[in-house]
């Protein structure tokens, strides 16, 4: 029996089993087995086949955004509209066969946008270059899931399932569970909150499935068995995702309103160029980027050349971005902007910067 058959057997077993107090251990074990087989499926085969055309693109710019969606939902049209790159768009499926990069220039930042081939059902098992597409998506900062507004919720559910099965967790934060395997001493199990979904026995059963008998486990939040399995496996990627519904010019106003009110969703029309500016604003929020401007002593700030940083960046990060030796020669900095109590404020290396702050660095 191959891995794919084993996976489908376990999935059928899970769907057959009723969820109640008596079956929770059985279900926990099945989920652990399922995660184990899926991990084996993602491992590259030992016998290297003939080398094909390279798929991944070198990371460039300040952030990376991956476009994921079924064939013919308008990914290539979207790339051509947003960037100077022309991606072939036609009325048949699988027009795009490889990864096509483009660059969006917005608020002084260069955002790399990747147009990936359409995903089909079963992509996680390698159908239609699905594995390569998903592997590139794992390296992105944000995933834009392009959906056809005329098809309802079918596409969204299928795509989420495909990404979930390869370890990409959308719009979720990492579970607050401390887990450390040890050489001996058995299982040490603690929790700082009352647990309703995971018991010590279930945790022990799941760890035994992974052949871990000595470990330290501390739950800092009420997590599910699935989240605990994610922590054990440790190769999960947690990333923000924006659901973009294209072709809204072909559906009723009531349906547009319903889709637009859903969390993490934006409605657009590439054909009629509707709502693209709002999509860019939302994307900027999701990427959590900020612009900083530098100033020399006695001169006006340079507003043409911004330094693009991540939200939560400190003065030290800004020094490293300007020049790698600057932090070691740093004396103090003067900052103008919303991160200070008054302008200019004299700050040290640990001061957290905010969007559109102006910084003047004084060396020793």
Coordinates of C-alpha atoms in Angstrom, one line a residue, residues 65-70 73-75 78 82 113 142-150 152 155-156 159 241-248 259-260 262-270 274-276 278-280 282-283 286:
X65 CA 4.0 38.2 -2.5
X66 CA 2.8 34.9 -4.2
X67 CA -0.3 34.7 -6.4
X68 CA -2.1 31.4 -5.9
X69 CA -5.3 30.3 -7.5
X70 CA -7.1 27.9 -9.8
X73 CA -9.1 33.2 -12.4
X74 CA -7.1 36.2 -13.6
X75 CA -3.7 35.9 -12.0
X78 CA -3.6 41.0 -12.4
X82 CA 0.0 45.9 -11.3
X113 CA 4.9 39.7 -7.1
X142 CA 2.0 37.2 2.0
X143 CA -0.1 34.9 -0.1
X144 CA -2.8 36.5 -2.4
X145 CA -5.4 33.8 -3.1
X146 CA -7.1 34.8 -6.4
X147 CA -10.7 33.4 -6.5
X148 CA -13.4 33.6 -9.2
X149 CA -16.3 35.4 -7.6
X150 CA -18.7 33.6 -9.9
X152 CA -18.9 30.7 -4.9
X155 CA -12.4 27.3 -4.8
X156 CA -11.5 28.8 -1.5
X159 CA -7.2 25.8 -2.0
X241 CA -3.3 35.5 3.3
X242 CA -5.5 37.9 1.4
X243 CA -8.5 36.4 -0.4
X244 CA -9.1 38.4 -3.6
X245 CA -12.3 37.8 -5.4
X246 CA -11.9 38.7 -9.1
X247 CA -14.6 39.2 -11.8
X248 CA -17.1 40.9 -9.5
X259 CA -17.9 38.8 -0.2
X260 CA -16.4 42.2 0.6
X262 CA -15.8 38.6 4.9
X263 CA -12.6 38.7 6.9
X264 CA -9.3 39.1 5.0
X265 CA -11.3 39.6 1.7
X266 CA -11.1 42.2 -1.1
X267 CA -13.3 42.3 -4.2
X268 CA -11.8 43.5 -7.5
X269 CA -12.3 43.3 -11.3
X270 CA -9.2 43.1 -13.4
X274 CA -12.1 48.2 -10.2
X275 CA -10.9 48.5 -6.6
X276 CA -7.2 47.8 -7.4
X278 CA -7.7 49.5 -2.2
X279 CA -6.2 46.1 -2.7
X280 CA -2.7 47.7 -2.8
X282 CA -4.6 46.4 2.2
X283 CA -1.6 44.5 0.9
X286 CA -0.6 42.9 5.5

